[in-house]
XYZ file of C-alpha atoms in Angstrom:
527
model
C 0.660 -21.095 -20.288
C -0.556 -22.364 -23.616
C -4.199 -22.584 -24.489
C -5.218 -26.256 -24.690
C -5.123 -27.382 -28.312
C -8.345 -28.581 -29.881
C -8.444 -31.794 -31.864
C -8.022 -30.951 -35.512
C -8.570 -32.984 -38.655
C -5.388 -34.526 -39.983
C -6.072 -33.353 -43.515
C -6.931 -29.981 -45.015
C -5.224 -26.991 -46.632
C -4.155 -25.527 -43.260
C -3.193 -28.726 -41.485
C 0.537 -28.413 -42.103
C 0.641 -24.749 -41.100
C -1.303 -25.403 -37.918
C 1.007 -28.248 -36.986
C 3.999 -25.924 -37.431
C 2.272 -23.280 -35.303
C 1.616 -25.824 -32.579
C 5.267 -26.812 -32.571
C 6.441 -23.188 -32.341
C 4.017 -22.445 -29.515
C 5.161 -25.509 -27.630
C 8.791 -24.348 -27.876
C 7.880 -20.826 -26.804
C 5.873 -22.087 -23.854
C 8.510 -24.588 -22.693
C 11.253 -21.971 -22.498
C 14.940 -22.271 -23.358
C 15.695 -25.681 -21.801
C 14.945 -28.086 -18.985
C 18.351 -27.233 -17.541
C 17.432 -23.532 -17.311
C 14.151 -24.414 -15.632
C 15.925 -26.680 -13.148
C 18.390 -23.888 -12.351
C 15.490 -21.512 -11.667
C 13.835 -24.035 -9.356
C 17.145 -24.693 -7.600
C 17.213 -21.043 -6.529
C 13.829 -21.499 -4.885
C 12.136 -19.562 -7.674
C 9.254 -20.438 -9.995
C 9.221 -19.807 -13.729
C 7.328 -16.875 -15.218
C 4.457 -19.062 -16.401
C 4.222 -20.905 -13.085
C 3.885 -17.541 -11.352
C 1.190 -16.386 -13.749
C -0.613 -19.673 -13.097
C -0.699 -18.898 -9.361
C -1.856 -15.319 -9.887
C -4.672 -15.817 -12.376
C -7.780 -17.980 -12.344
C -7.235 -21.410 -13.982
C -7.195 -21.381 -17.813
C -7.927 -17.638 -17.966
C -4.547 -16.400 -19.253
C -4.429 -15.012 -22.786
C -0.907 -14.280 -23.933
C 0.098 -11.333 -26.102
C 3.068 -11.394 -28.489
C 4.272 -14.818 -27.472
C 6.245 -15.145 -30.713
C 8.005 -11.773 -30.436
C 11.803 -11.906 -30.912
C 14.449 -9.209 -30.752
C 16.083 -7.735 -33.867
C 19.396 -6.753 -32.274
C 22.761 -7.849 -33.582
C 26.296 -7.877 -32.269
C 27.843 -9.593 -29.264
C 26.314 -12.851 -30.463
C 22.703 -11.669 -30.136
C 21.973 -12.397 -33.798
C 22.475 -16.091 -33.062
C 20.213 -16.146 -30.032
C 16.647 -15.061 -30.677
C 14.301 -16.915 -28.294
C 10.544 -16.466 -28.489
C 8.978 -14.079 -25.907
C 12.355 -12.270 -25.615
C 12.385 -12.935 -21.884
C 9.020 -11.511 -20.824
C 5.559 -13.117 -20.813
C 2.696 -10.641 -21.239
C -1.081 -10.929 -21.379
C -4.278 -10.799 -19.397
C -6.548 -13.096 -17.428
C -8.882 -12.946 -14.465
C -8.591 -12.898 -10.675
C -11.861 -13.993 -9.073
C -13.504 -13.365 -12.417
C -12.235 -9.796 -12.882
C -9.800 -8.845 -15.654
C -6.163 -8.306 -14.652
C -3.199 -7.564 -16.943
C 0.192 -9.049 -16.165
C 3.761 -9.191 -17.343
C 6.369 -11.557 -15.952
C 10.103 -11.537 -16.564
C 11.509 -14.922 -17.570
C 14.905 -15.127 -15.846
C 15.779 -18.183 -17.946
C 16.065 -15.969 -21.045
C 18.836 -13.344 -20.958
C 18.473 -13.325 -17.159
C 15.188 -11.463 -17.645
C 17.182 -8.452 -18.858
C 15.247 -5.770 -20.714
C 15.971 -5.097 -24.367
C 14.086 -3.142 -27.016
C 11.617 -5.885 -28.009
C 11.196 -6.905 -24.366
C 10.351 -3.303 -23.423
C 7.960 -2.875 -26.348
C 5.951 -5.872 -25.138
C 5.676 -4.355 -21.678
C 4.701 -0.968 -23.110
C 1.918 -2.623 -25.097
C 0.430 -4.516 -22.165
C 0.588 -1.393 -19.994
C -1.242 0.598 -22.677
C -3.845 -2.154 -22.899
C -4.371 -2.137 -19.137
C -4.882 1.630 -19.098
C -7.258 1.504 -22.068
C -9.254 -1.402 -20.624
C -9.354 0.123 -17.136
C -8.028 -2.954 -15.339
C -5.253 -3.573 -12.756
C -1.691 -4.258 -13.849
C 0.545 -6.716 -11.994
C 4.256 -6.990 -12.792
C 6.113 -10.122 -11.733
C 9.688 -8.851 -11.589
C 12.704 -11.124 -11.891
C 15.256 -9.476 -14.147
C 18.890 -8.458 -14.313
C 18.197 -4.878 -15.443
C 18.971 -3.401 -18.840
C 20.321 -5.687 -21.572
C 23.868 -4.336 -21.869
C 24.342 -5.680 -25.393
C 21.550 -3.420 -26.683
C 22.965 -0.294 -25.089
C 20.896 2.881 -24.942
C 17.892 1.220 -26.594
C 17.379 -0.768 -23.407
C 17.545 2.382 -21.295
C 14.948 4.059 -23.501
C 12.722 1.043 -22.877
C 12.782 1.740 -19.152
C 11.874 5.356 -19.823
C 8.752 4.192 -21.631
C 7.780 2.018 -18.656
C 8.260 4.873 -16.182
C 6.196 7.213 -18.324
C 3.331 4.710 -18.438
C 3.600 3.994 -14.690
C 3.079 7.683 -14.107
C 0.230 7.981 -16.610
C -1.534 5.023 -14.992
C -1.014 6.346 -11.444
C -4.363 6.874 -9.748
C -6.156 5.502 -12.826
C -5.665 1.734 -12.433
C -4.158 -0.209 -9.524
C -0.508 -1.076 -10.202
C 1.132 -3.849 -8.189
C 4.812 -4.803 -8.386
C 5.825 -8.251 -7.164
C 9.574 -8.616 -6.641
C 10.599 -12.237 -7.178
C 14.269 -11.810 -8.047
C 16.875 -9.074 -8.492
C 15.911 -5.535 -9.460
C 18.874 -3.187 -9.722
C 19.683 0.270 -11.031
C 17.072 2.276 -12.885
C 14.810 -0.774 -13.067
C 13.956 -0.235 -9.389
C 12.134 2.987 -10.181
C 9.210 1.271 -11.886
C 8.144 -0.562 -8.687
C 8.677 2.677 -6.751
C 6.140 4.392 -9.026
C 3.454 1.747 -8.495
C 0.810 1.551 -5.768
C 2.044 -1.551 -3.936
C 5.328 -3.478 -3.776
C 5.506 -7.127 -2.670
C 8.815 -8.888 -1.967
C 9.927 -12.456 -1.208
C 12.642 -12.989 1.389
C 16.050 -14.294 0.326
C 15.289 -14.391 -3.412
C 14.330 -10.771 -4.177
C 16.453 -7.640 -3.847
C 16.112 -4.010 -4.902
C 18.878 -1.418 -4.968
C 20.159 1.402 -7.151
C 23.809 0.416 -6.769
C 24.841 -3.114 -5.799
C 27.187 -4.291 -3.044
C 30.265 -4.221 -5.301
C 29.723 -0.571 -6.239
C 28.988 0.345 -2.629
C 32.251 -1.273 -1.533
C 34.241 0.452 -4.279
C 32.829 3.897 -3.484
C 32.381 3.849 0.300
C 34.431 0.868 1.451
C 31.366 -0.673 3.116
C 30.927 -4.427 2.752
C 27.372 -5.742 2.676
C 25.418 -8.625 1.143
C 22.700 -8.199 -1.467
C 19.972 -9.002 1.069
C 21.581 -6.755 3.662
C 21.570 -3.900 1.170
C 18.213 -4.342 -0.494
C 16.455 -7.505 0.660
C 12.786 -7.865 1.538
C 13.212 -7.273 5.272
C 15.320 -4.152 4.694
C 12.691 -2.605 2.467
C 9.761 -3.749 4.626
C 11.232 -2.484 7.920
C 13.835 0.203 7.217
C 13.348 1.956 3.892
C 9.586 1.551 3.502
C 10.014 0.694 -0.190
C 8.165 -2.642 0.193
C 4.593 -2.729 1.483
C 4.541 -6.509 2.004
C 7.208 -9.222 2.536
C 6.666 -12.985 2.550
C 8.725 -16.149 2.931
C 7.778 -17.835 -0.339
C 6.348 -17.047 -3.752
C 3.145 -19.033 -3.291
C 2.110 -17.076 -0.183
C 3.186 -13.801 -1.750
C 1.138 -14.267 -4.912
C -1.884 -15.494 -2.907
C -1.759 -12.213 -0.978
C -1.607 -10.269 -4.244
C -4.875 -11.955 -5.213
C -6.350 -10.984 -1.836
C -5.285 -7.364 -2.276
C -6.840 -7.254 -5.753
C -10.136 -8.411 -4.218
C -10.118 -5.225 -2.110
C -9.423 -2.831 -4.991
C -11.637 -1.499 -7.786
C -10.778 -2.132 -11.422
C -10.030 1.556 -11.944
C -10.659 5.037 -10.565
C -14.150 5.198 -12.088
C -15.429 2.210 -10.141
C -15.941 1.343 -6.490
C -14.253 -1.625 -4.789
C -16.234 -4.877 -4.958
C -18.833 -5.435 -2.245
C -18.834 -8.849 -0.573
C -21.900 -10.044 1.384
C -21.059 -10.291 5.073
C -22.481 -12.568 7.751
C -21.124 -10.251 10.442
C -24.156 -8.234 11.666
C -23.755 -4.483 11.086
C -25.268 -3.771 14.517
C -23.013 -6.214 16.359
C -21.980 -4.745 19.706
C -18.326 -4.607 20.623
C -18.470 -4.825 24.397
C -14.796 -5.842 24.398
C -13.967 -2.250 23.462
C -15.249 -1.011 26.819
C -12.228 -2.539 28.563
C -9.717 -2.649 25.725
C -8.613 0.994 25.832
C -7.306 2.207 29.229
C -8.708 5.521 30.461
C -5.199 6.522 31.548
C -3.686 8.226 28.516
C -0.187 7.076 29.474
C -1.011 3.382 29.315
C -0.430 1.626 25.957
C -2.701 -0.850 24.205
C -2.746 -2.608 20.834
C -4.748 -0.715 18.194
C -4.885 -3.894 16.103
C -7.316 -5.365 18.649
C -9.592 -2.343 18.277
C -9.592 -2.733 14.497
C -10.288 -6.479 14.758
C -13.301 -5.815 16.941
C -14.771 -3.232 14.560
C -14.304 -4.692 11.060
C -16.110 -7.601 9.407
C -15.047 -10.937 10.910
C -11.942 -9.292 12.401
C -10.167 -9.507 9.030
C -7.971 -6.779 7.564
C -4.920 -6.399 5.346
C -2.271 -4.165 6.904
C -0.129 -2.132 4.514
C 3.471 -1.380 5.530
C 2.940 -3.499 8.639
C 6.595 -3.411 9.750
C 7.550 0.139 8.755
C 6.603 3.182 10.865
C 4.738 0.993 13.340
C 3.453 3.974 15.319
C 0.683 4.269 12.737
C -1.479 1.509 11.280
C -2.769 1.596 7.696
C -5.083 -1.211 6.663
C -7.751 -2.256 4.190
C -10.789 -3.959 5.676
C -14.534 -4.287 5.179
C -17.440 -2.834 7.103
C -20.756 -4.496 6.224
C -19.082 -5.924 3.123
C -17.769 -2.594 1.817
C -14.045 -1.850 1.616
C -12.648 0.909 3.836
C -9.183 2.249 4.461
C -8.262 2.538 8.141
C -5.627 4.944 9.452
C -4.970 4.559 13.179
C -2.362 5.681 15.701
C -0.659 2.768 17.476
C -0.101 3.525 21.200
C 2.098 0.423 21.512
C 4.808 2.054 19.380
C 6.270 5.456 20.349
C 2.978 6.099 22.179
C 1.326 6.584 18.786
C 3.048 9.885 17.987
C 3.346 11.182 14.451
C 6.892 11.352 13.121
C 8.465 11.681 9.677
C 7.991 8.076 8.596
C 4.477 7.714 10.033
C 3.401 10.891 8.241
C 4.769 9.657 4.916
C 3.246 6.205 5.332
C -0.214 7.500 6.175
C -0.142 10.234 3.518
C 0.553 7.764 0.711
C -2.153 5.432 2.003
C -4.731 8.224 2.175
C -3.863 9.267 -1.384
C -4.254 5.683 -2.602
C -7.649 5.340 -0.927
C -8.827 8.638 -2.383
C -7.622 7.690 -5.878
C -9.544 4.411 -5.837
C -12.783 5.479 -4.154
C -12.109 3.798 -0.809
C -13.728 5.566 2.195
C -11.319 6.461 5.000
C -11.887 5.753 8.698
C -9.391 7.445 11.028
C -8.931 6.215 14.605
C -7.195 8.811 16.770
C -5.139 8.368 19.891
C -2.273 10.748 19.261
C -0.182 12.705 21.799
C 1.309 14.975 19.125
C 4.288 15.094 16.791
C 7.544 13.509 17.922
C 9.848 16.222 19.313
C 13.595 16.211 18.739
C 16.450 17.725 16.795
C 16.580 14.795 14.370
C 12.907 15.187 13.532
C 13.121 18.947 13.029
C 16.301 18.756 10.970
C 14.839 15.835 9.012
C 11.933 18.006 7.929
C 9.028 16.948 10.142
C 7.257 20.140 9.067
C 7.184 19.279 5.375
C 6.699 15.553 5.984
C 3.826 16.159 8.384
C 2.365 18.530 5.811
C 2.189 15.606 3.367
C -0.390 13.913 5.582
C -2.273 17.165 6.060
C -2.315 17.747 2.295
C -3.478 14.201 1.570
C -6.447 14.465 3.930
C -7.421 17.959 2.796
C -7.290 16.848 -0.832
C -9.322 13.652 -0.330
C -12.905 13.683 -1.605
C -13.956 10.163 -0.551
C -16.178 9.698 2.531
C -14.105 10.442 5.645
C -15.122 9.496 9.180
C -12.883 10.030 12.194
C -13.170 8.641 15.717
C -11.260 9.917 18.744
C -10.693 7.002 21.089
C -8.693 8.698 23.793
C -6.328 11.654 23.373
C -5.878 14.021 20.440
C -3.383 16.779 21.122
C -2.037 19.739 19.224
C -1.252 19.868 15.528
C -1.379 16.085 15.284
C -5.099 16.228 16.158
C -5.721 18.662 13.295
C -3.653 16.648 10.813
C -5.349 13.332 11.635
C -8.520 14.246 9.711
C -10.153 16.578 12.185
C -13.472 18.172 11.306
C -11.685 21.453 10.595
C -9.824 19.954 7.603
C -12.843 18.295 6.069
C -13.803 15.099 7.869
C -17.449 14.445 7.020
C -18.283 13.099 10.462
C -16.288 13.093 13.683
C -17.134 10.893 16.656
C -15.519 10.442 20.054
C -15.588 7.966 22.887
C -16.436 9.260 26.387
C -12.753 8.959 27.333
C -11.629 11.480 24.695
C -9.307 14.372 25.482
C -8.961 16.986 22.734
C -6.587 19.823 23.577
C -3.644 21.890 22.466
C -1.454 19.754 24.718
C -1.678 17.482 27.748
C -2.971 18.965 30.982
C 0.404 18.664 32.729
C 2.236 20.669 30.083
C -0.581 23.182 29.691
C -0.760 23.896 33.412
C 3.007 24.405 33.591
C 2.770 27.050 30.860
C -0.442 28.853 31.808
C 0.046 28.863 35.582
C 3.818 29.095 35.692
C 3.842 32.205 37.910
C 1.221 30.952 40.363
C 3.069 27.631 40.740
C 6.421 29.354 41.271
C 5.030 31.747 43.918
C 3.059 29.136 45.840
C 4.209 27.905 49.252
C 3.776 24.351 47.974
C 4.521 24.485 44.222
C 3.727 20.831 43.622
C 0.341 21.026 45.333
C -0.446 24.185 43.356
C 0.615 22.520 40.123
C -1.659 19.529 40.760
C -4.516 21.877 41.543
C -3.988 23.805 38.297
C -3.762 20.582 36.273
C -7.095 19.478 37.732
C -8.616 22.864 36.979
C -7.385 22.861 33.393
C -8.797 19.378 32.825
C -12.154 20.349 34.261
C -12.393 23.488 32.130
C -10.937 22.504 28.759
C -10.359 18.760 28.597
C -13.600 17.134 29.655
C -15.033 14.665 27.115
C -17.862 16.930 25.998
C -15.911 20.162 25.488
C -15.396 19.579 21.735
C -18.946 18.273 21.281
C -20.371 21.396 22.923
C -18.566 23.505 20.333
C -19.552 21.386 17.329
C -16.059 20.005 16.732
C -17.321 16.489 17.401
C -20.626 15.348 15.924
C -21.401 12.913 18.699
C -19.936 11.157 21.729
C -20.734 7.464 21.364
C -20.769 4.269 23.390
C -17.587 2.383 22.390
C -19.586 -0.827 22.098
C -21.644 0.770 19.301
C -18.637 1.871 17.260
C -19.133 -0.667 14.464
C -22.809 0.182 14.054
C -22.134 3.944 14.076
C -19.343 3.730 11.497
C -21.367 1.514 9.158
C -24.377 3.816 9.393
C -22.236 6.886 8.703
C -20.503 5.333 5.700
C -23.804 4.104 4.290
C -25.137 7.652 4.429
C -21.974 8.981 2.750
C -21.870 6.299 0.044
C -22.979 8.711 -2.688
C -20.906 11.661 -1.497
C -19.824 13.985 -4.287
C -17.195 16.664 -3.832
C -15.436 18.785 -6.434
C -11.929 20.174 -6.164
C -11.039 23.555 -7.672
C -10.117 23.470 -11.363
C -6.350 23.081 -11.672
C -3.752 21.172 -13.617
C -2.586 19.486 -10.402
C -1.650 20.470 -6.884
C 1.872 21.064 -5.644
C 2.080 18.875 -2.531
C 4.895 19.280 -0.004
C 7.946 17.151 -0.713
């Protein structure tokens, strides 16, 4: 979007040059033609500048290299050299804070990436890293510009290298607003968050035609790599929305929860929700019977400021909830088992989802609150053969490696290795609390009694009566709510209604936590 032109005197030594500049800028801003713009709108898509206008605060955008044009020749390129070369780059503000952005212009070369196009993106990425500010990419391109050959591919390599260099340094957000195929899809995969819009955006390495030629499978573009596929099945997309306006509004909301870079804390927002507000609803929300499900979302709503939170990967691996919220105005990351889905067990996808979220929170100085109600890891041949050991180890590694404040709360059950992995005190949680209904054990009482008292049960005149007796005995000895607290594995057993107050107090105390990791080039996390 062009900067409003000031009134200038009609005479003077520079008047003619300025008038020419104004004319060039107007052409560059307008784009290739009204017909191309109409075609973009007909697809239900906005133009690059319209998207930037929704993302950034009004009149804050400052464009970089608007007049850049490619220098390629052959295949008719020498006769077609539009300004911007199909990508709009620059910076502006979101709620007053600096944000860098680049947006593919599908009206020019289908948004395809050529050498000049890539160089513009490289520059704005370097500027974002140097300035220590978030980078948002508004993706709507047809991949590499075939006419420029290997130069276009090298351009992608430069983007990937900068994505990696910026990882954990500045927030990187990819917004998919059109096609993204082949190697181009790896840039969003390297960023912190991926947003998609249904029907108009797709991501895949090989398109439907190639899939059909190689495997014989017939599938549509959306069926192969649409927003719902990546939000529910592959886990590639963190968020999916029905239209661009809603999608970009949510990007702004996410940015409000993130710091500018890894050297800053997330912004604090004054809250009218009292920090000592009681949550009496929690007393009845979670059933004492460990086999009865409930919705963990309702627990989170009751604890956080004004019941508001932003769930990440909401529709993928639903047996675990990852969300950003505020407690007394300060941003926290919440990781919580979801008893409504697979009883809240940890499986391959849940472990991967939570591990990446924990790493993101740690990278950007966001304290982590873990809410436990986990019966263990999901058993089964598919899980074992799929590598549940190494995938579960990803979550373990992420927690053990995290140096931000970490507070865990055991709502009900916490069994076996899953209890250890879900930020137990033994792997470095700063504070661990539990509700009076908690059960911390190697396994459930039924299974434990069957193992420990197998002989007594088998030899009894009434095996079932003996088994029930042994289950009761095991619970009384090792699974009462205060067993872990008596051994210092839980810092306190709290009234559920005071959960919000306790968490806020703990995080306030830990606000200036400092922890050093051993000197090393980098770790070697499980893959």
